[in-house]
Short mmCIF file of C-alpha atoms in Angstrom, two decimals:
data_model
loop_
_atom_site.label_atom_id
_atom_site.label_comp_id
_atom_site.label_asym_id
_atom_site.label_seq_id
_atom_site.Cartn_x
_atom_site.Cartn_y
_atom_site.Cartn_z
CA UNK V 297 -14.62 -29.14 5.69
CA UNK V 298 -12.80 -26.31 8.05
CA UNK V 299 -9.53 -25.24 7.90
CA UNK V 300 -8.64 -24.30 10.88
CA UNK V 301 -6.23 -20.85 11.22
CA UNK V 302 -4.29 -21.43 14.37
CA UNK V 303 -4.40 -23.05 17.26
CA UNK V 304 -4.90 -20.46 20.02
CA UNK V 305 -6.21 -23.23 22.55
CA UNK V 306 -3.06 -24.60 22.79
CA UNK V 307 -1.55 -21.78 23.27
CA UNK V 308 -1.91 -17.74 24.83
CA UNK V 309 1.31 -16.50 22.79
CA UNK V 310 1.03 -13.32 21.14
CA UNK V 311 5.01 -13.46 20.30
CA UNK V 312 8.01 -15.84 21.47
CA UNK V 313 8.09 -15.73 25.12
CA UNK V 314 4.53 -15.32 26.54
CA UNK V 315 3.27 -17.46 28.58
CA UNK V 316 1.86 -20.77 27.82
CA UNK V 317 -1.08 -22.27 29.40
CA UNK V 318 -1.71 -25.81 29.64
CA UNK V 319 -3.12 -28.23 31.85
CA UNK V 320 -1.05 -29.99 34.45
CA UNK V 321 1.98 -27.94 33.44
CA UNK V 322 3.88 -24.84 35.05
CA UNK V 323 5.64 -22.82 32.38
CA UNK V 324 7.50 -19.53 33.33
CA UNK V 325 7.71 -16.95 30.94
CA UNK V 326 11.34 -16.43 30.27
CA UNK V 327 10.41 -12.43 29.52
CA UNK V 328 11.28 -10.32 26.37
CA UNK V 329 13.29 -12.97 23.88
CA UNK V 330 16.00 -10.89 22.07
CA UNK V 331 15.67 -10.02 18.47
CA UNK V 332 18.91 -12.19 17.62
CA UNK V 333 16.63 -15.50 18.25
CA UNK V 334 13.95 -14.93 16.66
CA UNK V 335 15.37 -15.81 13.32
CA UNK V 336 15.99 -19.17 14.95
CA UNK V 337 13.59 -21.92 13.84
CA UNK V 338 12.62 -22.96 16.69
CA UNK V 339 10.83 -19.21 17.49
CA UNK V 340 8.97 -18.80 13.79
CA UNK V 341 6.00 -20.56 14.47
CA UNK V 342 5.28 -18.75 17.77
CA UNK V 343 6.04 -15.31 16.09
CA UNK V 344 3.07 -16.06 13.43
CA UNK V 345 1.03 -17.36 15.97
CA UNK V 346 1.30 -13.72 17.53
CA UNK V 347 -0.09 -12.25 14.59
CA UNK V 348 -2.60 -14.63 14.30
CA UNK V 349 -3.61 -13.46 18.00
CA UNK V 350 -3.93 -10.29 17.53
CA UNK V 351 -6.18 -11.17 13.99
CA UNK V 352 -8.76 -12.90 16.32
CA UNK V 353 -9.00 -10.03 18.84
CA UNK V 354 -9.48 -7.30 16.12
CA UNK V 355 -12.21 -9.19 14.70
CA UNK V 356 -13.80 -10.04 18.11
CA UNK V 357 -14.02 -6.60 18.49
CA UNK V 358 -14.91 -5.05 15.30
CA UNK V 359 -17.75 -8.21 14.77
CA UNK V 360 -19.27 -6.69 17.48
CA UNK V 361 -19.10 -3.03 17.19
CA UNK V 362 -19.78 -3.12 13.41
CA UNK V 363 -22.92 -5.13 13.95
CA UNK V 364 -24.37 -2.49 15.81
CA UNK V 365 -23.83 0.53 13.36
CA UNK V 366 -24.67 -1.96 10.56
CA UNK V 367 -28.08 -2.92 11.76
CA UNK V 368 -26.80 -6.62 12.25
CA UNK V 369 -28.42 -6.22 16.00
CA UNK V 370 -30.13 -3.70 18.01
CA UNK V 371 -29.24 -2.08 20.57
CA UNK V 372 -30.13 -3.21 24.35
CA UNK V 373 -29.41 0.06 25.66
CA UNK V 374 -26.17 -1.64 27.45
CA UNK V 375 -23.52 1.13 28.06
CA UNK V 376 -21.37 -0.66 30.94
CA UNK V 377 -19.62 -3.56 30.73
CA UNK V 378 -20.20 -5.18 26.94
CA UNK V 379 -21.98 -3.05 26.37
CA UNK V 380 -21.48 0.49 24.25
CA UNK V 381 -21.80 4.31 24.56
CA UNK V 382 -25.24 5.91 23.41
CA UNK V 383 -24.44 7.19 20.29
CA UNK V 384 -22.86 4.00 18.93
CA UNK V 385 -25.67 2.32 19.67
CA UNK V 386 -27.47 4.68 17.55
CA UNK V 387 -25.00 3.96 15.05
CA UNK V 388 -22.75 7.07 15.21
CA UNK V 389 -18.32 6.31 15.69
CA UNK V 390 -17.05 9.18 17.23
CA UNK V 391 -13.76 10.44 15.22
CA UNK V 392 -10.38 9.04 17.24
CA UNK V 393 -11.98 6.57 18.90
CA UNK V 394 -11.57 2.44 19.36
CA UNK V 395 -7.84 2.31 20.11
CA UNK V 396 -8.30 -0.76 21.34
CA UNK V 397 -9.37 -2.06 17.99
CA UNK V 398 -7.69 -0.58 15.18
CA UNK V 399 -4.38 -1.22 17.62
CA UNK V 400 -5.40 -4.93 17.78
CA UNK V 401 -5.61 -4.68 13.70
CA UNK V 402 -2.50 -2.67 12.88
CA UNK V 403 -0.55 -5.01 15.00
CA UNK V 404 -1.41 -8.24 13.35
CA UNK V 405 -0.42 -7.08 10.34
CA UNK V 406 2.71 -5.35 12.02
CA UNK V 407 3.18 -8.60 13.46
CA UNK V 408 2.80 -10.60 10.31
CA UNK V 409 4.94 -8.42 7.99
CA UNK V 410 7.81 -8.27 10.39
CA UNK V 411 7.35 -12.39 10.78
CA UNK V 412 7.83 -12.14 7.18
CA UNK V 413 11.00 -10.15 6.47
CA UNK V 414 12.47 -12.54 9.69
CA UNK V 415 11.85 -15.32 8.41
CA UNK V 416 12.96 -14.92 4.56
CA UNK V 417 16.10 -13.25 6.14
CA UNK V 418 17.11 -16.03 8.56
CA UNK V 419 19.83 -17.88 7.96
CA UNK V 420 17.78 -20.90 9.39
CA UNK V 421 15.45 -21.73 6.17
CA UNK V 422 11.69 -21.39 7.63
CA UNK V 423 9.34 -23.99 7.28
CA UNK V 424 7.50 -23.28 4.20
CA UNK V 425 3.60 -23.74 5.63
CA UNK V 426 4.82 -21.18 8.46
CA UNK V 427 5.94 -18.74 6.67
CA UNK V 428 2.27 -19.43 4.16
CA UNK V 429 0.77 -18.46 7.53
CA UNK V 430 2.86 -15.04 7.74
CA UNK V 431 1.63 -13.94 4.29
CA UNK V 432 -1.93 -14.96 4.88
CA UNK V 433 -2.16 -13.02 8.49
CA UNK V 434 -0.69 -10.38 6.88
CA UNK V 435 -3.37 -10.34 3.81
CA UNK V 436 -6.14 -11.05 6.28
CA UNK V 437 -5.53 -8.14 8.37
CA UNK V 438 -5.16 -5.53 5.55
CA UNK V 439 -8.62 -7.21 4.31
CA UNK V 440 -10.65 -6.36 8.09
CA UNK V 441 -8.89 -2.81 8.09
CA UNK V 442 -10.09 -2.08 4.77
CA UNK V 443 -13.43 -3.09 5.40
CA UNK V 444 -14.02 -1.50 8.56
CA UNK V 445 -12.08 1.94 8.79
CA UNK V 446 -11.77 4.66 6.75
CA UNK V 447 -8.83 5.01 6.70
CA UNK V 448 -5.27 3.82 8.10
CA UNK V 449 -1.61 4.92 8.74
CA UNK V 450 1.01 2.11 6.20
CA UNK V 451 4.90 3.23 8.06
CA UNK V 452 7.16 4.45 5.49
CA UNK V 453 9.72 1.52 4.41
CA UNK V 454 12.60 2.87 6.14
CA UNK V 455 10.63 1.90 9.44
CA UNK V 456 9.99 5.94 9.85
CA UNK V 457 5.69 6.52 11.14
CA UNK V 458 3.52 6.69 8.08
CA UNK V 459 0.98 9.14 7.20
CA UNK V 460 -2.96 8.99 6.26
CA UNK V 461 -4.16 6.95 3.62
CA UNK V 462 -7.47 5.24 2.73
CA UNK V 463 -7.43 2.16 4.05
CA UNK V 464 -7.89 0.44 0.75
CA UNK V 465 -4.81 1.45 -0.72
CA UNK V 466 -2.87 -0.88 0.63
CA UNK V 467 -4.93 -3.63 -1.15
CA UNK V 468 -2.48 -4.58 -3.52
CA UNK V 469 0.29 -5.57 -0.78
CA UNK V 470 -2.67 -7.76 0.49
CA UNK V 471 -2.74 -9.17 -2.71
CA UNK V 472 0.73 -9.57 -3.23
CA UNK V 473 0.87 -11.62 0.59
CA UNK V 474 -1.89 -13.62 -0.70
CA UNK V 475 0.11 -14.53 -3.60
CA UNK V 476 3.03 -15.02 -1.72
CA UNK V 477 1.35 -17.63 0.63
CA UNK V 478 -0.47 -19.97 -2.28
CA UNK V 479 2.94 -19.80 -3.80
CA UNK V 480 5.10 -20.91 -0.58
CA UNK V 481 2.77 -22.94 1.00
CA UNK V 482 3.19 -26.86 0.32
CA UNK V 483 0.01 -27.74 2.53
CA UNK V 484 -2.95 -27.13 0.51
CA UNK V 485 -5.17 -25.89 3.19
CA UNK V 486 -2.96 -22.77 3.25
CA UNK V 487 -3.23 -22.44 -0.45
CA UNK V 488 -6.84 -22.28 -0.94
CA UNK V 489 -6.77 -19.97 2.76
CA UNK V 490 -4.68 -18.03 0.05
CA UNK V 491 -7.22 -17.81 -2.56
CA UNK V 492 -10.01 -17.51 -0.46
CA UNK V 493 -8.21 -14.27 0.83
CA UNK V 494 -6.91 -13.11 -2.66
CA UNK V 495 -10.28 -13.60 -4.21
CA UNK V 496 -11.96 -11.18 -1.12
CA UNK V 497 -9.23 -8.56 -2.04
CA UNK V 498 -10.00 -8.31 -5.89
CA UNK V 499 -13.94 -8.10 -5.72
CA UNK V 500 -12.61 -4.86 -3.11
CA UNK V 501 -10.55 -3.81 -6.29
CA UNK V 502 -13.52 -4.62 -8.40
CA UNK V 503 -11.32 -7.07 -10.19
CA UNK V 504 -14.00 -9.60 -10.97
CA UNK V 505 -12.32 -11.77 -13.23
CA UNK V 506 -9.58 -11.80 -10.76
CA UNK V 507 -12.01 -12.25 -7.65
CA UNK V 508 -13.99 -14.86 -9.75
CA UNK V 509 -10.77 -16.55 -10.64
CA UNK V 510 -9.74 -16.92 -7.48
CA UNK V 511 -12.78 -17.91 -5.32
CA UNK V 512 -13.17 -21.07 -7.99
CA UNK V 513 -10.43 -22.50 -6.46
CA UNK V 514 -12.79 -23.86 -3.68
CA UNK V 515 -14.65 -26.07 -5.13
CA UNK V 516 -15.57 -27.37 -1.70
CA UNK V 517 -18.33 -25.12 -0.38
CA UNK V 518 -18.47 -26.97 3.59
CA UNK V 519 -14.78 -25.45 3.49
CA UNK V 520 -14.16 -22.62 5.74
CA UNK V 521 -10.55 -20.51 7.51
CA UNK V 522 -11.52 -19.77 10.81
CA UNK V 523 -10.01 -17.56 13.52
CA UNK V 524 -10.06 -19.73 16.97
CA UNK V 525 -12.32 -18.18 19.57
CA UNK V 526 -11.33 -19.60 23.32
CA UNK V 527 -13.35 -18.97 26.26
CA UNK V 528 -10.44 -18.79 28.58
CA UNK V 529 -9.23 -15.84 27.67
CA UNK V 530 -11.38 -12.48 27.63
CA UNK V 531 -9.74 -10.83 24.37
CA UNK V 532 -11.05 -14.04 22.67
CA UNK V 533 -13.82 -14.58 24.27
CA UNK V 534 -16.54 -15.01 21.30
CA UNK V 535 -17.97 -10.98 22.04
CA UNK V 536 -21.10 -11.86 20.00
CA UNK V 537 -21.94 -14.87 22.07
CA UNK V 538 -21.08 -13.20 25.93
CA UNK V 539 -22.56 -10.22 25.18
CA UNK V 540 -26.30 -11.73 24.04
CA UNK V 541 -25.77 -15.03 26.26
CA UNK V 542 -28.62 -14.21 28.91
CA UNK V 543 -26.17 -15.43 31.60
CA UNK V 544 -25.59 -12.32 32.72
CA UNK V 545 -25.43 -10.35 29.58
CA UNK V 546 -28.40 -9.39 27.02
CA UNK V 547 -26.74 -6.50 25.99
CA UNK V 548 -28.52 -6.71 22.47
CA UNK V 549 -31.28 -8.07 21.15
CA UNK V 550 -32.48 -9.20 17.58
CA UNK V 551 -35.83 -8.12 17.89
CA UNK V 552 -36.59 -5.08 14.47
CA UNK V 553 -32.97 -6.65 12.69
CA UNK V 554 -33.66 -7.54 9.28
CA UNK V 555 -33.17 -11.03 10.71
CA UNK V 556 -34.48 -11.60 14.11
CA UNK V 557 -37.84 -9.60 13.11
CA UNK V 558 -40.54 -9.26 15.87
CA UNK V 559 -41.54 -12.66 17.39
CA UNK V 560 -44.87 -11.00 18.55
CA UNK V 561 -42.63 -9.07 21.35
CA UNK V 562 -43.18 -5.09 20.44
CA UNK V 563 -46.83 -4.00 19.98
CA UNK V 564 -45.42 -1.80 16.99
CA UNK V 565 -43.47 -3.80 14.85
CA UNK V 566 -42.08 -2.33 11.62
CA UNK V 567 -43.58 -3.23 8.56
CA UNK V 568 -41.41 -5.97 7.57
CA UNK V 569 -41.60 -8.41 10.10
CA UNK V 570 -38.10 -10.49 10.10
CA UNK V 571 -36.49 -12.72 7.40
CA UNK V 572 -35.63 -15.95 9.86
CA UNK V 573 -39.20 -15.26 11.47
CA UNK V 574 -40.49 -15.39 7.99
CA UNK V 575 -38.25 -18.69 6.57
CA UNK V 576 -36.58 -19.75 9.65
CA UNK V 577 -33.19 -20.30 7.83
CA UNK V 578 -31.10 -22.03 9.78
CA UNK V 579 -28.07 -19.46 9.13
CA UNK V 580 -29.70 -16.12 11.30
CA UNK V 581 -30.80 -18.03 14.41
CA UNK V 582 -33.01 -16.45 16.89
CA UNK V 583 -35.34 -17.41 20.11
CA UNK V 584 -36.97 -16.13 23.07
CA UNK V 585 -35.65 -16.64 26.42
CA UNK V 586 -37.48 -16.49 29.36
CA UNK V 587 -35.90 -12.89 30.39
CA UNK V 588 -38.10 -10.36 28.54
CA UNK V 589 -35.55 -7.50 28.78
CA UNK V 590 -32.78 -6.68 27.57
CA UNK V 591 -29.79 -5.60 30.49
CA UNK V 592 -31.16 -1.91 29.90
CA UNK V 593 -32.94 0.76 28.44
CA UNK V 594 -32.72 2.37 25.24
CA UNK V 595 -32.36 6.03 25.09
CA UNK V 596 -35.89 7.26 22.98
CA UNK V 597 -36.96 3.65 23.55
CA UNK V 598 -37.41 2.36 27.12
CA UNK V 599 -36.94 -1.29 27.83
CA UNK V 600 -35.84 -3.19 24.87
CA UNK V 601 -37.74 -6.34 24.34
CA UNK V 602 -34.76 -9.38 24.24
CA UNK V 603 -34.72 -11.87 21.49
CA UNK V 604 -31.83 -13.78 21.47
CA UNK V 605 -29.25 -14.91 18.81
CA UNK V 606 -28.29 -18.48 18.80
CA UNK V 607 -25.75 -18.35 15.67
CA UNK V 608 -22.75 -18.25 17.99
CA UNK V 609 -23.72 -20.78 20.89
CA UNK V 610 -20.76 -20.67 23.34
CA UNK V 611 -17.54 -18.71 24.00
CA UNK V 612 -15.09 -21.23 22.13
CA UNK V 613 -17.23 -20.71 18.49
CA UNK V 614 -14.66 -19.81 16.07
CA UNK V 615 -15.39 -16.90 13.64
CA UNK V 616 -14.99 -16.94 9.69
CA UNK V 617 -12.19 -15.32 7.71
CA UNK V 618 -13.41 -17.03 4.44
CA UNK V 619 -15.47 -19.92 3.39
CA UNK V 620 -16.55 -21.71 0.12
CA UNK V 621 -20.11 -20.55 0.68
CA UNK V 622 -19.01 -16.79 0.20
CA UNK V 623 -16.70 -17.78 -2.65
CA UNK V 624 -20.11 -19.24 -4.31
CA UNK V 625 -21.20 -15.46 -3.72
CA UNK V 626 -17.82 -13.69 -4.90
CA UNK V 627 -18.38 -15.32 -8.13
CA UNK V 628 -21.90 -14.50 -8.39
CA UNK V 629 -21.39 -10.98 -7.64
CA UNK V 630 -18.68 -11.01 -10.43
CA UNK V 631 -21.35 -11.89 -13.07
CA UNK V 632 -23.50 -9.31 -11.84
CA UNK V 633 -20.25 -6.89 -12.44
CA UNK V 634 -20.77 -8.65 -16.15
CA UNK V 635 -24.51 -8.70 -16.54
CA UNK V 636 -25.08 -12.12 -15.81
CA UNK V 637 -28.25 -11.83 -13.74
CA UNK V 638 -30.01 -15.42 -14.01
CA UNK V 639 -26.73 -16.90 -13.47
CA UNK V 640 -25.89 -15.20 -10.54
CA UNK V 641 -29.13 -16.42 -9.01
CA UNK V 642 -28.29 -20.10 -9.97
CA UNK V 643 -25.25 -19.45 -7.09
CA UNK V 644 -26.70 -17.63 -4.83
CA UNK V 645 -29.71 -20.75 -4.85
CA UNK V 646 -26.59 -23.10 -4.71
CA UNK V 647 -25.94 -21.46 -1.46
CA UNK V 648 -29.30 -21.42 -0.12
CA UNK V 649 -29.60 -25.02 -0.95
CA UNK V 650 -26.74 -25.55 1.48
CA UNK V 651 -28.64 -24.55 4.30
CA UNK V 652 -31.55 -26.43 3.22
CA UNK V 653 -33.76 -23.14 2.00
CA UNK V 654 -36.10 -22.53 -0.83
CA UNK V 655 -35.46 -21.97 -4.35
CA UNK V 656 -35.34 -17.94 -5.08
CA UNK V 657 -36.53 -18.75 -8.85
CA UNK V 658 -39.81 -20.16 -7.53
CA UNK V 659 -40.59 -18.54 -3.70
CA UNK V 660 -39.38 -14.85 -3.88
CA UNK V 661 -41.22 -13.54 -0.54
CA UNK V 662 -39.91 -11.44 2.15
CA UNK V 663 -39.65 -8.35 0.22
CA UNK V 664 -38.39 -8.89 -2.95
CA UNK V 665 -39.60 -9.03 -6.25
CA UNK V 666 -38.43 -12.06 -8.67
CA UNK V 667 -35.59 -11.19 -9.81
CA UNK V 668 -35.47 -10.13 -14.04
CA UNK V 669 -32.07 -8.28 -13.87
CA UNK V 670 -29.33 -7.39 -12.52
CA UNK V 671 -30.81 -4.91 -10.29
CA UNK V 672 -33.37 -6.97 -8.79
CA UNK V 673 -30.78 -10.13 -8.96
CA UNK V 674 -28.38 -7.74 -6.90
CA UNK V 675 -31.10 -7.25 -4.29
CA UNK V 676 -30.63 -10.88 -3.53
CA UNK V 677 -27.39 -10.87 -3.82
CA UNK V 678 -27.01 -8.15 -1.13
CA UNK V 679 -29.10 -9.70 1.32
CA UNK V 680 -27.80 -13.64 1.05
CA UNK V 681 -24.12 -12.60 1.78
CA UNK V 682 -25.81 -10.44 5.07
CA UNK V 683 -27.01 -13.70 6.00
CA UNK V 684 -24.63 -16.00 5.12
CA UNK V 685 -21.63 -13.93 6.62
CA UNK V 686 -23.50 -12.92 10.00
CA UNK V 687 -21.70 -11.69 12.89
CA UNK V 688 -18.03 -11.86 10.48
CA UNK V 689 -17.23 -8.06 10.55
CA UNK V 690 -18.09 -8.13 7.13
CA UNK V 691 -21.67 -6.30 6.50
CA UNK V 692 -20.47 -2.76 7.45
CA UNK V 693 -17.90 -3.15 4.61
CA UNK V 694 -20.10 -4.52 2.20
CA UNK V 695 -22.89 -1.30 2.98
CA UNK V 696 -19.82 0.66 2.51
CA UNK V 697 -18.86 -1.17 -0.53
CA UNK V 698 -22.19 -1.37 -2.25
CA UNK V 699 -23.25 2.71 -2.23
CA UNK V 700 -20.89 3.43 -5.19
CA UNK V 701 -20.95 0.29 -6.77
CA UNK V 702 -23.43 0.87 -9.20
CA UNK V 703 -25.39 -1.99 -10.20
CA UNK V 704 -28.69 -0.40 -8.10
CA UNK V 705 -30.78 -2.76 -6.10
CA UNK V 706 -32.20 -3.05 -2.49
CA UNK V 707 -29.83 -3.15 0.35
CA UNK V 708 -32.85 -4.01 2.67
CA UNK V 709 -31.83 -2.03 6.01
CA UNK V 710 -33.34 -2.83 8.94
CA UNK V 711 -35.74 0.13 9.79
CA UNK V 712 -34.40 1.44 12.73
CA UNK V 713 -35.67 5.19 12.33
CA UNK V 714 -39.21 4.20 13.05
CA UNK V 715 -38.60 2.56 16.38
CA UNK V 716 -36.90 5.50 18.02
CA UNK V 717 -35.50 9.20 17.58
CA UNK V 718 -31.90 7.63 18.85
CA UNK V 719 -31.51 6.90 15.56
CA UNK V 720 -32.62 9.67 13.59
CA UNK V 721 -32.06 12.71 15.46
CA UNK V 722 -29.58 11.62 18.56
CA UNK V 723 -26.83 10.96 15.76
CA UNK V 724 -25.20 13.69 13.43
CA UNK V 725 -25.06 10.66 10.59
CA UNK V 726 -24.93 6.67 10.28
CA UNK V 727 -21.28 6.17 10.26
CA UNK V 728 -19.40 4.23 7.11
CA UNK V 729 -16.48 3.08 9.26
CA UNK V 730 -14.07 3.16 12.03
CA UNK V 731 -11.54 6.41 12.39
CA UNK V 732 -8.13 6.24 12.95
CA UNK V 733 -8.06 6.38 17.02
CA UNK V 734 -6.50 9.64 18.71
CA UNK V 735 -3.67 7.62 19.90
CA UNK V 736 -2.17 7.56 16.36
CA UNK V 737 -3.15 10.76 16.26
CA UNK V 738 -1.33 12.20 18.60
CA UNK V 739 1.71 10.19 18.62
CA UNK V 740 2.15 10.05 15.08
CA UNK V 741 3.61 13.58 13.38
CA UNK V 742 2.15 12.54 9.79
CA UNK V 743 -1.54 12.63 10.63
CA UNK V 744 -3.33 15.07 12.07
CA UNK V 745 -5.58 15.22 15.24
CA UNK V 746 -9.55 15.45 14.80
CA UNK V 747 -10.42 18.34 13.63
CA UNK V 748 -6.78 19.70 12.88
#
């Protein structure tokens, strides 16, 4: 079953007032709408919409970037158009940089959180469901900031610019939004879009009874919350798909991935030779084309050999904020947290019988050892939610996540080093996560400017 987030097909608003698009109809944008109507009913469901927007354009953005430095694709060498500088292809984020996306971020939740003190202050009582929506854009987007930057600027509560914090600090005003929504909402669909979200921000607290708690509210595991992708508009555009579609981009390729493997098209493969080669799970899609080449060459490299992705197939394929598969995972991870090893394994099979793959307690190859504790069990673990979440902006976080967690185990990342010194001696060090962009920086008195 999917829950869908918004409908951004029907409609190009980022706030009351911008244009609509729809067939057979000239609308004229009436221009900025004045702050006194937008407590109006009638404007509260375009106003979350906007935040909504912007949600599905940070991700877009970050899904793509943050499967690069996270080993999610390889590089096709691409620097122009969809494609990205040298040494983030080598999996290096140069400090103040991608405006674009952290601005994209910071204004959904902006755009969400100022939704939210509208509508509980208008004299007009706000649908309830709409105003669900407010909380959960406003959870969701604290969630993809604190997985993918280090850290973030939070303005001060008298509206005055904020300074530096880690960008997981605000987790428990995600939280509380989450809350807010599963208690507001009447529509259930935005109630377990609640837990899904409030579950996500507890196993980043490492509340795993919380996190647990939470994620067993979907019993459903087809469900999913998706962000609306639309091929009519380039912000959300599915990047993933355009930028590996062959027609005209190959911009990456999933040839030495953990996933994609070699397909017999490098005469030096690394030693492991691909997980979807080696299963063919349905969830990490990949074939050859009849193009060769990537768009380019790689810098240490030469021509990358393309092998294309097929998990997102066309511009309009909508991208995950939660489903009931990774809640299956939340709650075995939680068990790990609690020694629970076998157990854990019992879900993480659940999923894997979802997608119609084997049995981990009987056919353990690829890699891995059978698992006989938590270590081992965590290996797993680690590697199912890299497949199952794919191309969701969510492995870089997890890395991230996972170096100080503690419970040991196998991360399994995709050998880059041997194909190429771009990646061992181009780059001062793998980066953990996106910097607050020089914008902010130097518009903002509260944080300094790189290097100051």
């Amino acid at each position: 079953m999917k829950t869908i987030g918004t409908l951004f097909r029907a409609s190009g608003a980022v706030l009351v007032g911008t244009t609509v698009l729809l067939a057979g109809c000239d609308v004229t944008n009436p221009g900025p709408v004045s702050d006194e109507f937008l407590g109006d009913r009638a404007s509260h469901a375009g106003l979350v919409n906007g935040a909504g927007r912007r949600l599905a354009e940070a991700v877009n953005g970050v899904s793509y970037t943050g499967a690069l430095i996270s080993r999610e694709i390889f590089p096709g060498g691409q620097t122009g158009s969809l494609g990205h500088p040298v040494l983030v292809q080598g999996g290096w984020i140069e400090p103040g940089s991608y405006g674009g996306h952290f601005n994209d971020a910071v204004q959904s939740r902006f755009i969400a959180e100022s939704a939210i003190k509208i509508l509980t202050e208008s004299e007009e009582a706000p649908d309830p469901n709409t105003l669900a929506q407010a909380y959960l854009w406003a959870g969701y987007a604290y969630r993809v900031i604190a997985e993918n930057w280090c850290e973030t600027v939070i303005p001060a509560a008298d509206g005055s610019p904020g300074s530096l914090v880690s960008s997981t600090a605000p987790l428990a005003a995600a939280e509380q939004h989450f809350s807010n929504a599963i208690s507001t909402a009447t529509d259930n669909k935005w109630k377990l879009a609640g837990y899904a979200g409030r579950a996500q921000i507890n196993l980043w607290m490492g509340d795993w009874s919380g996190a647990s708690g939470d994620a067993s509210q979907i019993t459903d595991d087809s469900w999913s919350f998706d962000l609306n992708m639309s091929n009519l508009d380039n912000a959300t555009r599915n990047q993933l798909w355009f930028a590996n579609d062959n027609s005209p981009y190959r911009a990456f390729s999933m040839i030495y991935t953990y996933y994609g493997g070699n397909q017999g098209l490098s005469p030096n493969p690394p030693a492991f030779v691909g997980y979807t080669e080696a299963t063919g799970d349905p969830r990490t899609p990949v074939a050859t084309t009849s193009e060769t080449w990537a768009n380019a060459a790689l810098e240490g490299f030469g021509q990358v050999p393309f092998l294309n992705s097929l998990h997102y197939t066309s511009g309009d394929d909508d991208i995950r904020l939660a489903s009931g598969n990774e809640m299956r995972l939340i709650e075995a991870e939680a068990m790990l947290n609690t020694g629970q090893w076998s157990e854990a394994m019992t879900l993480i099979n659940q999923v894997r019988a979802n997608a119609g793959m084997n049995d981990l307690f009987t056919d353990y190859a690829n890699g891995l050892p059978p698992a006989s504790d938590v270590a081992t069990a965590m290996s797993y673990l680690m590697r199912e939610r890299g497949i199952e979440l794919w191309g969701e902006a969510r492995r870089w976080g997890d890395q991230r996540r996972w170096e100080t967690g503690g419970l040991g185990g196998d991360q399994q990342l995709a050998d880059f080093e041997t194909t190429t010194v771009l990646f061992t001696t181009t780059i001062p060090e793998r980066s953990r996560c996106l910097d607050v962009p020089d914008a902010e920086r130097e518009s903002n008195p509260n944080v300094p400017t790189v290097g100051g």
